[in-house]
mmCIF file of C-alpha atoms in Angstrom:
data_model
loop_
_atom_site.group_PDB
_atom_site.id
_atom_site.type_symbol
_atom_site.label_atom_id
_atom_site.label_comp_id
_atom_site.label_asym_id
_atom_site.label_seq_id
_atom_site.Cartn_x
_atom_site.Cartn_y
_atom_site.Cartn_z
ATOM 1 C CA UNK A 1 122.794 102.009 63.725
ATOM 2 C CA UNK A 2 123.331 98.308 63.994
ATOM 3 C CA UNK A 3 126.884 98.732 63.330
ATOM 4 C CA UNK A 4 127.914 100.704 66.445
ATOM 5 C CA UNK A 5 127.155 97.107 68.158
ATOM 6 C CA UNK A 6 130.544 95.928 67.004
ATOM 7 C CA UNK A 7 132.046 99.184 67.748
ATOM 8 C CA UNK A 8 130.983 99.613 71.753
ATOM 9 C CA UNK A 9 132.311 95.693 72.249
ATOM 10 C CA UNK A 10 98.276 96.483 82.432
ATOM 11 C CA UNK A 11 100.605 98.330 84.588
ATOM 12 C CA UNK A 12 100.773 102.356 84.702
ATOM 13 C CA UNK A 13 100.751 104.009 80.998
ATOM 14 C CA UNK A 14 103.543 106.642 82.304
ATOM 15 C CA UNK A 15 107.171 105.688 83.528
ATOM 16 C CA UNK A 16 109.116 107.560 85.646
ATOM 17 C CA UNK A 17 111.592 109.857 84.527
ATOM 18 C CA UNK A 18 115.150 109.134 85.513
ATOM 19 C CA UNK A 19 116.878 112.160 88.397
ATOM 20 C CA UNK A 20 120.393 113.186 87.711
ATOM 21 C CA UNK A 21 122.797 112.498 90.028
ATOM 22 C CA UNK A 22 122.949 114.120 93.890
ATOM 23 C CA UNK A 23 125.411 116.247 92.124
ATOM 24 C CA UNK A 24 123.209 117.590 89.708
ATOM 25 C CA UNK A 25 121.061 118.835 92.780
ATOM 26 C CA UNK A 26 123.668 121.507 93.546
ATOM 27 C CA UNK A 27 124.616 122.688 89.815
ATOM 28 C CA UNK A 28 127.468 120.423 89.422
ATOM 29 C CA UNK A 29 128.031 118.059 86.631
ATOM 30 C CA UNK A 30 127.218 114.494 87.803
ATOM 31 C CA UNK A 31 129.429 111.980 86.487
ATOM 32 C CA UNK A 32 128.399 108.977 89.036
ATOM 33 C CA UNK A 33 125.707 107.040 88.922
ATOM 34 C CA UNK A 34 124.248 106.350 92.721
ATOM 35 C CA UNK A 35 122.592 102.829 93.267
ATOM 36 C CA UNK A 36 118.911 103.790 94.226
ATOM 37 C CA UNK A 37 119.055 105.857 90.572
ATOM 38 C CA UNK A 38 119.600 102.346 88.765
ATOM 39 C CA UNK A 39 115.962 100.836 89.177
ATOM 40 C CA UNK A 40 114.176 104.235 87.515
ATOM 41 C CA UNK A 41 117.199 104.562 84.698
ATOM 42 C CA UNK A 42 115.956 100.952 83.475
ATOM 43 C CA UNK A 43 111.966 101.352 84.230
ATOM 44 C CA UNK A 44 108.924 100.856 81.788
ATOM 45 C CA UNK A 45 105.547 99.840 81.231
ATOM 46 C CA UNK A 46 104.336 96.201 79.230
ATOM 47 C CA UNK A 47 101.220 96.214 77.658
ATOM 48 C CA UNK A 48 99.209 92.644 77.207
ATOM 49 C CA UNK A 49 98.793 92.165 73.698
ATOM 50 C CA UNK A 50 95.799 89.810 72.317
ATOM 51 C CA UNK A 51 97.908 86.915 71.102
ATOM 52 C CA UNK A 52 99.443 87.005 74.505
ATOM 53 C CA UNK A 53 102.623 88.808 73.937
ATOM 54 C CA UNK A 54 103.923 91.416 75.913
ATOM 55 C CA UNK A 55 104.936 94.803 74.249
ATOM 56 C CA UNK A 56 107.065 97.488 76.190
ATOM 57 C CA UNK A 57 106.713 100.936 75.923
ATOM 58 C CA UNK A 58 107.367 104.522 78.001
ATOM 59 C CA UNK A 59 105.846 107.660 78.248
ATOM 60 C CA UNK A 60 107.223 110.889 78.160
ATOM 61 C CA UNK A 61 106.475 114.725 77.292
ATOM 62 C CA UNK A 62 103.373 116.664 77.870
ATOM 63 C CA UNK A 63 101.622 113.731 79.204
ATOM 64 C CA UNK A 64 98.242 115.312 79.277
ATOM 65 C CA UNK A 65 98.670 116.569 75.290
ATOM 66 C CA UNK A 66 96.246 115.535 72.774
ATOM 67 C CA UNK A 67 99.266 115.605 70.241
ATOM 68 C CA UNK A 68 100.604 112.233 70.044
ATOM 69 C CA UNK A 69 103.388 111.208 68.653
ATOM 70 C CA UNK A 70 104.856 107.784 68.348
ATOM 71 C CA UNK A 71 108.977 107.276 68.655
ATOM 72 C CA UNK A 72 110.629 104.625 66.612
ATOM 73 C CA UNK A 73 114.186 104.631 67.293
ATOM 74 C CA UNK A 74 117.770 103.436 65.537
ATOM 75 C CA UNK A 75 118.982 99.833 66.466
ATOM 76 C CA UNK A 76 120.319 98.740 68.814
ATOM 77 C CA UNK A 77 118.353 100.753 70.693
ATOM 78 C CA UNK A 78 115.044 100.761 73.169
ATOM 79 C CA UNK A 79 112.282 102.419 74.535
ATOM 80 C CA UNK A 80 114.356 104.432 76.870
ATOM 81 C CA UNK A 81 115.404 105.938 74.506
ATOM 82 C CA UNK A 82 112.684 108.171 74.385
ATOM 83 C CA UNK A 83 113.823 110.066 77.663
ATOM 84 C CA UNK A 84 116.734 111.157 75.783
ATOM 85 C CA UNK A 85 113.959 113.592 73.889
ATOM 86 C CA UNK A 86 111.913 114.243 77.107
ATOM 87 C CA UNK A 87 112.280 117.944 77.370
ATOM 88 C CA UNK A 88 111.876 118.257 73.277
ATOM 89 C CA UNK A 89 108.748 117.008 73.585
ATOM 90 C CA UNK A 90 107.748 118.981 76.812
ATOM 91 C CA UNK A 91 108.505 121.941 74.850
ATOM 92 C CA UNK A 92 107.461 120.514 71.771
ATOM 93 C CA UNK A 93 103.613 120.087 73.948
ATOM 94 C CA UNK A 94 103.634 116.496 72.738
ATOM 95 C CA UNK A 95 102.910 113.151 74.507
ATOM 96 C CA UNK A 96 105.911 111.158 73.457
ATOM 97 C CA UNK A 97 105.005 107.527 72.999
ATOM 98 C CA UNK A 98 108.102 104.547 72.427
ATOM 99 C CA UNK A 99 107.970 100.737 72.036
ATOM 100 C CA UNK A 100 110.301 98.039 72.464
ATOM 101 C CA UNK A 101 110.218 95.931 69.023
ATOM 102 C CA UNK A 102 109.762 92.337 69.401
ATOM 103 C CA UNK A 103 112.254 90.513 71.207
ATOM 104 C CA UNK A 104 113.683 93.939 72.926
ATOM 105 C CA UNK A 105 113.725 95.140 76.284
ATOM 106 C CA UNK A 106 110.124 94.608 78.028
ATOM 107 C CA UNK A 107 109.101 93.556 74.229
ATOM 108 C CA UNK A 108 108.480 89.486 73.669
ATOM 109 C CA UNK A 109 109.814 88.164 70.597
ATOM 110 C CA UNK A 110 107.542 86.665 68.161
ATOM 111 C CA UNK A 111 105.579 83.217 68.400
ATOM 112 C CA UNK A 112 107.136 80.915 66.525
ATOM 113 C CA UNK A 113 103.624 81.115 63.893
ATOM 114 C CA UNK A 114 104.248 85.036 63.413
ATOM 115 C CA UNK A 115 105.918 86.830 60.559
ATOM 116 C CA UNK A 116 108.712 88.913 61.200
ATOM 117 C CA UNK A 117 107.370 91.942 59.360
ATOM 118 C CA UNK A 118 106.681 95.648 59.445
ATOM 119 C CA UNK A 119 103.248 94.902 59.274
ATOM 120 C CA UNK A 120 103.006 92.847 62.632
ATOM 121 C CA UNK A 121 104.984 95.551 64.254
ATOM 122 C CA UNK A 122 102.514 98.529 62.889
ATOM 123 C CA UNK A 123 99.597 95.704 64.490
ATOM 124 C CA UNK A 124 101.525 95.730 67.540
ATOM 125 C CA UNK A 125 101.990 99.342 68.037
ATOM 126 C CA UNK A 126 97.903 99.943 67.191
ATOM 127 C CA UNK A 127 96.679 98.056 69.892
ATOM 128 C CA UNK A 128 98.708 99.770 72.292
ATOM 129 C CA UNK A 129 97.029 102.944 71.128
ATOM 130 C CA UNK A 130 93.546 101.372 71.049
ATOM 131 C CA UNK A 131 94.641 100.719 74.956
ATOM 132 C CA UNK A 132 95.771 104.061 75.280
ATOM 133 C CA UNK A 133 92.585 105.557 73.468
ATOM 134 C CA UNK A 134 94.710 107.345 70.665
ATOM 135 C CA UNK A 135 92.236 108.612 67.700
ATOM 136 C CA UNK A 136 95.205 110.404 65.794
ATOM 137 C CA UNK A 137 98.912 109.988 65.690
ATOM 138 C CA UNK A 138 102.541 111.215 63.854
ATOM 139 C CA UNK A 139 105.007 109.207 64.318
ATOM 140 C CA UNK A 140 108.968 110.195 64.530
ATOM 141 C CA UNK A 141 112.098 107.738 63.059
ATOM 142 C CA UNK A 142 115.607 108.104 62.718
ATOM 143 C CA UNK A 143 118.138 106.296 61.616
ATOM 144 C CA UNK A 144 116.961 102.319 61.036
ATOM 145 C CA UNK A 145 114.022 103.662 62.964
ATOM 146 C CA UNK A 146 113.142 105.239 59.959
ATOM 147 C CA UNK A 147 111.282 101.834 58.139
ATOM 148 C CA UNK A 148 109.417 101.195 61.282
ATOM 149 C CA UNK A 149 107.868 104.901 61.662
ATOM 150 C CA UNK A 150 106.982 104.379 57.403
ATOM 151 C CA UNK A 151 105.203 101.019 58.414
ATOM 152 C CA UNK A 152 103.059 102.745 60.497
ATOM 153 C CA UNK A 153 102.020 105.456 58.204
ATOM 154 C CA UNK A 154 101.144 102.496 55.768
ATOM 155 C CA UNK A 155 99.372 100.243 57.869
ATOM 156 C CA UNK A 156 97.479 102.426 60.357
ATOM 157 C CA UNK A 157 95.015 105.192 58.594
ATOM 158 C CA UNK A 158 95.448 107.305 62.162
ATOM 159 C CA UNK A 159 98.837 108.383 61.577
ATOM 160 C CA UNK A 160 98.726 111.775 60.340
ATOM 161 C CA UNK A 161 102.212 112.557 59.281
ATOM 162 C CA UNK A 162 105.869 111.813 59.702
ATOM 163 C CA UNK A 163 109.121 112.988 60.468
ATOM 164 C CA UNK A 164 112.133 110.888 59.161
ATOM 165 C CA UNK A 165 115.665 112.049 60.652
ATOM 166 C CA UNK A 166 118.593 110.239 59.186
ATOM 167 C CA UNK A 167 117.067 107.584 57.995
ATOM 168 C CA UNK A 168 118.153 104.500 55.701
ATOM 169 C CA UNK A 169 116.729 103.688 52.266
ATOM 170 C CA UNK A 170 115.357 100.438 51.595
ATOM 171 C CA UNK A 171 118.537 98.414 51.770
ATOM 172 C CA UNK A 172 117.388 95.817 49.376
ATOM 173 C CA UNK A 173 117.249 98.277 46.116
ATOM 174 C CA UNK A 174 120.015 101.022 47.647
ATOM 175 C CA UNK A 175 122.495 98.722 48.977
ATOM 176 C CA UNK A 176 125.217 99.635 52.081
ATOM 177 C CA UNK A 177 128.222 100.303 49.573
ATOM 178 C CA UNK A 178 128.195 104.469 51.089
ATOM 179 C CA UNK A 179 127.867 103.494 54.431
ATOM 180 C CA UNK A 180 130.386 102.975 57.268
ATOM 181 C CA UNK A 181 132.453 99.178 57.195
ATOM 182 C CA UNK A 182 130.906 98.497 60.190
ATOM 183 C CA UNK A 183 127.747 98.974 59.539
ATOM 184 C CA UNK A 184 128.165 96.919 56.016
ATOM 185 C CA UNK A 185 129.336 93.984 58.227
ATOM 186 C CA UNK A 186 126.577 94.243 60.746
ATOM 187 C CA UNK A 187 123.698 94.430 57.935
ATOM 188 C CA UNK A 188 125.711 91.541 55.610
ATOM 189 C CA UNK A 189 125.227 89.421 58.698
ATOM 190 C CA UNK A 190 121.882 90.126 59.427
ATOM 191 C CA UNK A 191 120.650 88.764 55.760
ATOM 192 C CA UNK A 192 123.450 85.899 55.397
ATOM 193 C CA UNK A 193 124.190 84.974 58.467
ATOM 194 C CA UNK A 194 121.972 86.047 61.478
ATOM 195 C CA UNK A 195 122.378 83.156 64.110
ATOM 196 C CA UNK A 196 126.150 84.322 63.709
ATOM 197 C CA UNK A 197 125.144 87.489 64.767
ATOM 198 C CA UNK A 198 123.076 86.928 67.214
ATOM 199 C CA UNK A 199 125.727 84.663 68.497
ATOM 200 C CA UNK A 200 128.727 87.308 68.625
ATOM 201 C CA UNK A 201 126.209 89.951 70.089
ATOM 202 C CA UNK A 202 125.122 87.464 72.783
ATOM 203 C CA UNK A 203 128.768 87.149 74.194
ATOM 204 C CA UNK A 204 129.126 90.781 73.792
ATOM 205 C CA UNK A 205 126.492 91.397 76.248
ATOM 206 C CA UNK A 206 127.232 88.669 78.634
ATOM 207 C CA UNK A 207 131.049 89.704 79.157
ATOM 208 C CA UNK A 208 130.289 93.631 78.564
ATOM 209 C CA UNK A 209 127.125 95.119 78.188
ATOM 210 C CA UNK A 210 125.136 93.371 80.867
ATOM 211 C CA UNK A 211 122.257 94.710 81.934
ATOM 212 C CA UNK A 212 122.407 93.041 85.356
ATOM 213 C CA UNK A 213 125.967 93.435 86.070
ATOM 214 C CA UNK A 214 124.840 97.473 85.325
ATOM 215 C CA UNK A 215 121.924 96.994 88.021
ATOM 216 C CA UNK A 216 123.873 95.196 90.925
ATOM 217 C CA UNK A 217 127.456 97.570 89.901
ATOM 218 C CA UNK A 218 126.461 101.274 89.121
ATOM 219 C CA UNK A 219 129.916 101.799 88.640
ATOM 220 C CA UNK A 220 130.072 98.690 85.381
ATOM 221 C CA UNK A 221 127.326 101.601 83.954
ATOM 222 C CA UNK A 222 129.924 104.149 84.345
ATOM 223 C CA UNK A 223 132.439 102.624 82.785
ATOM 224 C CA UNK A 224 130.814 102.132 79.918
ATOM 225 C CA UNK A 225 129.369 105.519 79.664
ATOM 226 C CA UNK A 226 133.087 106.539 79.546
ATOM 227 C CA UNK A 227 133.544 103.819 76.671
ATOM 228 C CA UNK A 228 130.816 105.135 75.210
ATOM 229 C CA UNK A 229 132.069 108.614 74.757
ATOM 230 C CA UNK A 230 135.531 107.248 73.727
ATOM 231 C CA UNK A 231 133.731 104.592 71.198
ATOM 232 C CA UNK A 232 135.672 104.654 67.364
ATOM 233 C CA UNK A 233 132.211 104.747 65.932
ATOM 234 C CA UNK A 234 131.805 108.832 66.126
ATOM 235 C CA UNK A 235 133.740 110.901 63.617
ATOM 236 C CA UNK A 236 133.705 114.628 62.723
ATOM 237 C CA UNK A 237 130.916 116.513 64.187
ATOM 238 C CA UNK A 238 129.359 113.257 65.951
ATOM 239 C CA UNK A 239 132.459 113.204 67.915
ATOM 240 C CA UNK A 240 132.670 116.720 69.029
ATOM 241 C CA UNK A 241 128.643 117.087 69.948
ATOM 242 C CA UNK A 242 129.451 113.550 72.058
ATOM 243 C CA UNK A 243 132.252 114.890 73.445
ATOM 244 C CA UNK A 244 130.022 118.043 74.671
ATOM 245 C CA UNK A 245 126.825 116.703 75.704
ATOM 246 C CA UNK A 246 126.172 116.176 79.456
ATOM 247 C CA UNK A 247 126.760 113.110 81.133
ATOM 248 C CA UNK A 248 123.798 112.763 82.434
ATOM 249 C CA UNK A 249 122.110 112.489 78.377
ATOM 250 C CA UNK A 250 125.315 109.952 77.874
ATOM 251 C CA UNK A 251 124.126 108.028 80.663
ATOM 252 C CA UNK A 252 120.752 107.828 78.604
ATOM 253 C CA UNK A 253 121.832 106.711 75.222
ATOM 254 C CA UNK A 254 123.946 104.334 77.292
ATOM 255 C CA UNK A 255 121.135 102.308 79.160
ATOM 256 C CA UNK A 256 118.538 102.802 76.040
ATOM 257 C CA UNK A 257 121.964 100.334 74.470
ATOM 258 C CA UNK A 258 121.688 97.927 77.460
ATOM 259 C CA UNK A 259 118.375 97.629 77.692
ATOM 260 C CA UNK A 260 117.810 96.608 74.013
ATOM 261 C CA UNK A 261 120.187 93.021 74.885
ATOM 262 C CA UNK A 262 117.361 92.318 78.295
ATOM 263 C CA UNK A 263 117.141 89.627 76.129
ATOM 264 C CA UNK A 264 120.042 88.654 74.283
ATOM 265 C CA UNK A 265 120.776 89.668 70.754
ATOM 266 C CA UNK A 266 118.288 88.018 68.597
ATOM 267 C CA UNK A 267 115.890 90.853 68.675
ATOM 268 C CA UNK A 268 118.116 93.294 67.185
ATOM 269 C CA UNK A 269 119.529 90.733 64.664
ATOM 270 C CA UNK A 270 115.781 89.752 63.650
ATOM 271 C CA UNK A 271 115.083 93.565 63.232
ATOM 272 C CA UNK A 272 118.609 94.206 61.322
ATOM 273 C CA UNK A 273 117.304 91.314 58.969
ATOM 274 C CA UNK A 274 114.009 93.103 58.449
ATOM 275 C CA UNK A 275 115.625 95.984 57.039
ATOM 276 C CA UNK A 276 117.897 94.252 54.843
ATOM 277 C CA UNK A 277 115.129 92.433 52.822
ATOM 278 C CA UNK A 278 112.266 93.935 51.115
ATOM 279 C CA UNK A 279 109.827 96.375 53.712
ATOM 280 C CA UNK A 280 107.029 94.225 52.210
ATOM 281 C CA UNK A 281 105.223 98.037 51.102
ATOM 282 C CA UNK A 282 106.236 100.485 48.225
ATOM 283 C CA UNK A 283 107.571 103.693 49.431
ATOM 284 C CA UNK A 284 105.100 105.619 47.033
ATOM 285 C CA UNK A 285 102.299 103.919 48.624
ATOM 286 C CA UNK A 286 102.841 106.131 51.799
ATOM 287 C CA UNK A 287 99.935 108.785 51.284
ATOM 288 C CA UNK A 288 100.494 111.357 54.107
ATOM 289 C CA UNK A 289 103.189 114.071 54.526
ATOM 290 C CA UNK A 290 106.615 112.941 55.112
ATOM 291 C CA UNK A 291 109.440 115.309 56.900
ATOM 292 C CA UNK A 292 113.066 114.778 55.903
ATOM 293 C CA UNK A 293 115.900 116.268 57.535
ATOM 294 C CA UNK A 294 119.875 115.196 57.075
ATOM 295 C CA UNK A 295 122.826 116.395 58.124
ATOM 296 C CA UNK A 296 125.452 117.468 55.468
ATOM 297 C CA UNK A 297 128.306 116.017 58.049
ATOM 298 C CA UNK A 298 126.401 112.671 58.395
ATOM 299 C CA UNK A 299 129.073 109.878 58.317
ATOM 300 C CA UNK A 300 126.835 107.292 58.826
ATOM 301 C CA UNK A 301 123.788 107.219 56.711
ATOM 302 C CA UNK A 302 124.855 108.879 53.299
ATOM 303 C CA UNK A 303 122.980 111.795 51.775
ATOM 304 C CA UNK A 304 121.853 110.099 49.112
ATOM 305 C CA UNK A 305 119.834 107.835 51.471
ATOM 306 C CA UNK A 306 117.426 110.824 52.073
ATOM 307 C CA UNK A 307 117.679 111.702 48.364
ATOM 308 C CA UNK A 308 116.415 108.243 47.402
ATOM 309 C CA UNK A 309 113.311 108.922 49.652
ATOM 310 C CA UNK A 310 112.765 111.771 48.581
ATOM 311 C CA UNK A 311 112.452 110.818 45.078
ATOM 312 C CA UNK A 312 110.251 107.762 46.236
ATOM 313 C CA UNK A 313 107.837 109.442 48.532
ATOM 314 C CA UNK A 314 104.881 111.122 47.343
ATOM 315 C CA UNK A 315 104.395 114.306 49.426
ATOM 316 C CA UNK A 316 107.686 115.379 51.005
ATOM 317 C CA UNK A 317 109.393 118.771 52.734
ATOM 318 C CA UNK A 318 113.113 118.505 53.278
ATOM 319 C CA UNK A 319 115.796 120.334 54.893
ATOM 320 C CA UNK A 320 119.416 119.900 54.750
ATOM 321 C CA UNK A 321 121.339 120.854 57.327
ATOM 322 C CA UNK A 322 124.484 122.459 57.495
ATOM 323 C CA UNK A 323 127.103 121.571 60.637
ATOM 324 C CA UNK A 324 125.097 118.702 61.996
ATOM 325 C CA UNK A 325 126.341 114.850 61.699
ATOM 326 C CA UNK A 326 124.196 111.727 62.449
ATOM 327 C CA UNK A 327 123.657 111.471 66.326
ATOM 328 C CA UNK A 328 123.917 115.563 66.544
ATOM 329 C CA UNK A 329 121.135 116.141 64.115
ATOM 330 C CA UNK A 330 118.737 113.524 65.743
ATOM 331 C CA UNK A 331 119.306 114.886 68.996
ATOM 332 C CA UNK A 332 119.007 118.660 68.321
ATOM 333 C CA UNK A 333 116.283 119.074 65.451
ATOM 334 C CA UNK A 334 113.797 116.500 67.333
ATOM 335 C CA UNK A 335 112.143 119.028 68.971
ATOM 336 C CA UNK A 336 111.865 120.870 65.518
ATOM 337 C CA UNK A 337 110.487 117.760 64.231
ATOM 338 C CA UNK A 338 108.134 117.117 66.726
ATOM 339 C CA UNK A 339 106.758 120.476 65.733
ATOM 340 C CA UNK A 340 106.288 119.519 62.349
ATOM 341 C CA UNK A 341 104.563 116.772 62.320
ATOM 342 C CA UNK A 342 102.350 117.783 64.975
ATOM 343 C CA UNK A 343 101.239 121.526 63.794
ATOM 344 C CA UNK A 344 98.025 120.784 62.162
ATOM 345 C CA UNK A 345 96.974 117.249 63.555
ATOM 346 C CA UNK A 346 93.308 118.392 63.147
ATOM 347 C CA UNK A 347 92.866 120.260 60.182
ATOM 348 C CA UNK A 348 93.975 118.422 56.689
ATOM 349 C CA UNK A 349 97.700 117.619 57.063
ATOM 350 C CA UNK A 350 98.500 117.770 53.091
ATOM 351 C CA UNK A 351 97.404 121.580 53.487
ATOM 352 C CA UNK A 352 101.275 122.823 53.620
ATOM 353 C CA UNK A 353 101.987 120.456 50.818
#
């Protein structure tokens, strides 16, 4: 989420996924990043949009699947962050699909005559898959992810259904009051006060989290993967799956961080304000099957988040899940819901509903 900000202080349609360490290569645990590793940790494809705009996006999975499934991810956070889920969707046989929203990574922000909306973003996304010649879709969102992967179901009649893990409420009718103090801060910002924001981000990333002091000092990357682990935002049973995880997926959810500031903060800040304000589309106007899961130890989105959409949402399945916190339940039920919301892609998908 937004708030761990505070806290951590056409070319080719497929990217190349990111080798472990020379360590790795002889079954130890790499925990150093070597320099000719940095140029593939930080790579991606741009797509030429029609108004001129560049939107970046990766490839990962099964990349000769017919099951397609687009990735909308938390904030801060980028298209690289799809590699983190790589092998899910490998053995999920799925063709894992992940964009940089407007004004992130390889993503350009909006003209100055464009509406920062869900709706531009779902227009966005479908001509990259007109590109990419995708007939039929899911899409997958967690955390503040979770808005963007509803847009699409409501704006683009391919999507077939969707898998929400974590994910916020509309903040506009359910408020922040049950969510972390960071997070409140970050989101009050982004509606009252977003060149502020944007501001304190900016000098966050220029004196910390900069992407080219990471490139030309492999060891700056390291560091922070180390600060990263260490980071006050994870509690509980976020802490303890963090604290367990191999570097090398650390290392990912590190750079997927960096790479969302390429451009400064204002992306993040614009998409923080989007969330905050009205979605500009009624949850119950979402016609296709929607897949809930939430961990019972989640300390960052509150149960009754998932609760609220459930009640909302016309056609729903959800699961609870014992043991599993915010970060640990995105990144070990992904696979299970890349299943789910790809089982029956061609036959009626309100059949198990």
């Amino acid at each position: 989420v937004l708030g761990s900000v505070g806290a951590l202080l056409g070319p080719a349609a497929v990217a190349p996924l990111p080798f472990p360490s020379v360590a790795a290569n002889f079954g130890l645990s790499p925990s150093k990043t070597m320099a000719h590793e940095v140029d593939t940790l930080f790579s991606g494809c741009a797509f030429r949009l029609s108004n001129g705009r560049s939107l970046g996006y990766i490839i990962v999975g099964d990349l000769n699947s017919d099951k397609v499934v687009v990735l909308c991810n938390g904030n801060p956070g980028s298209r690289l962050e799809a590699r983190v889920h790589g092998n899910s969707a490998f053995a999920a046989g799925v063709r894992l699909i992940c964009v940089d929203r407007q004004g992130v990574g390889l993503s350009d922000p909006l003209k100055d005559e464009e509406d920062n909306s869900f709706k531009q973003f779902a227009s966005d996304v479908g001509e990259l898959l007109d590109y990419l010649c995708v007939h039929r879709y899911s899409v997958v969102g967690y955390s503040t992810g979770g808005p963007a992967a509803l847009s699409l179901a409501k704006f683009d009649e391919r999507v077939s259904r969707v898998g929400l893990l974590a994910s916020v409420a509309p903040l506009s009718v359910f408020g922040t009051n049950d969510m972390p103090m960071e997070a409140r801060f970050m989101f009050l910002l982004s509606k009252r006060a977003p060149s502020v924001l944007t501001a304190l981000i900016s000098s966050m990333v220029d004196n910390h989290l900069s992407r080219k002091k990471a490139i030309k000092e492999p060891q700056h990357l390291d560091r922070l993967i180390e600060e990263f682990t260490e980071s006050r935002v994870w509690h509980g049973t976020d802490k303890e799956y963090i604290d367990n995880i191999d570097w090398t997926r650390r290392r990912l959810l590190m750079v997927s961080t960096i790479e969302a500031f390429r451009q400064g903060g204002k992306g993040c800040t614009d998409y923080g304000n989007l969330i905050t304000n009205h979605w500009g589309f009624l949850l119950a106007s979402i016609d296709v099957p929607v897949h809930l899961y939430h961990g019972e130890q989640d300390e960052t989105v509150p149960r009754t988040m998932t609760e609220y959409l459930e009640s909302r949402l016309r056609y729903t399945k959800t699961r609870y899940i014992q043991g599993q916190g915010h970060l640990s339940l995105i990144c070990r039920y992904m696979g299970q819901a890349l299943k789910d919301v790809t089982q029956d892609l061609e036959s009626n998908p309100q059949a198990a509903f």
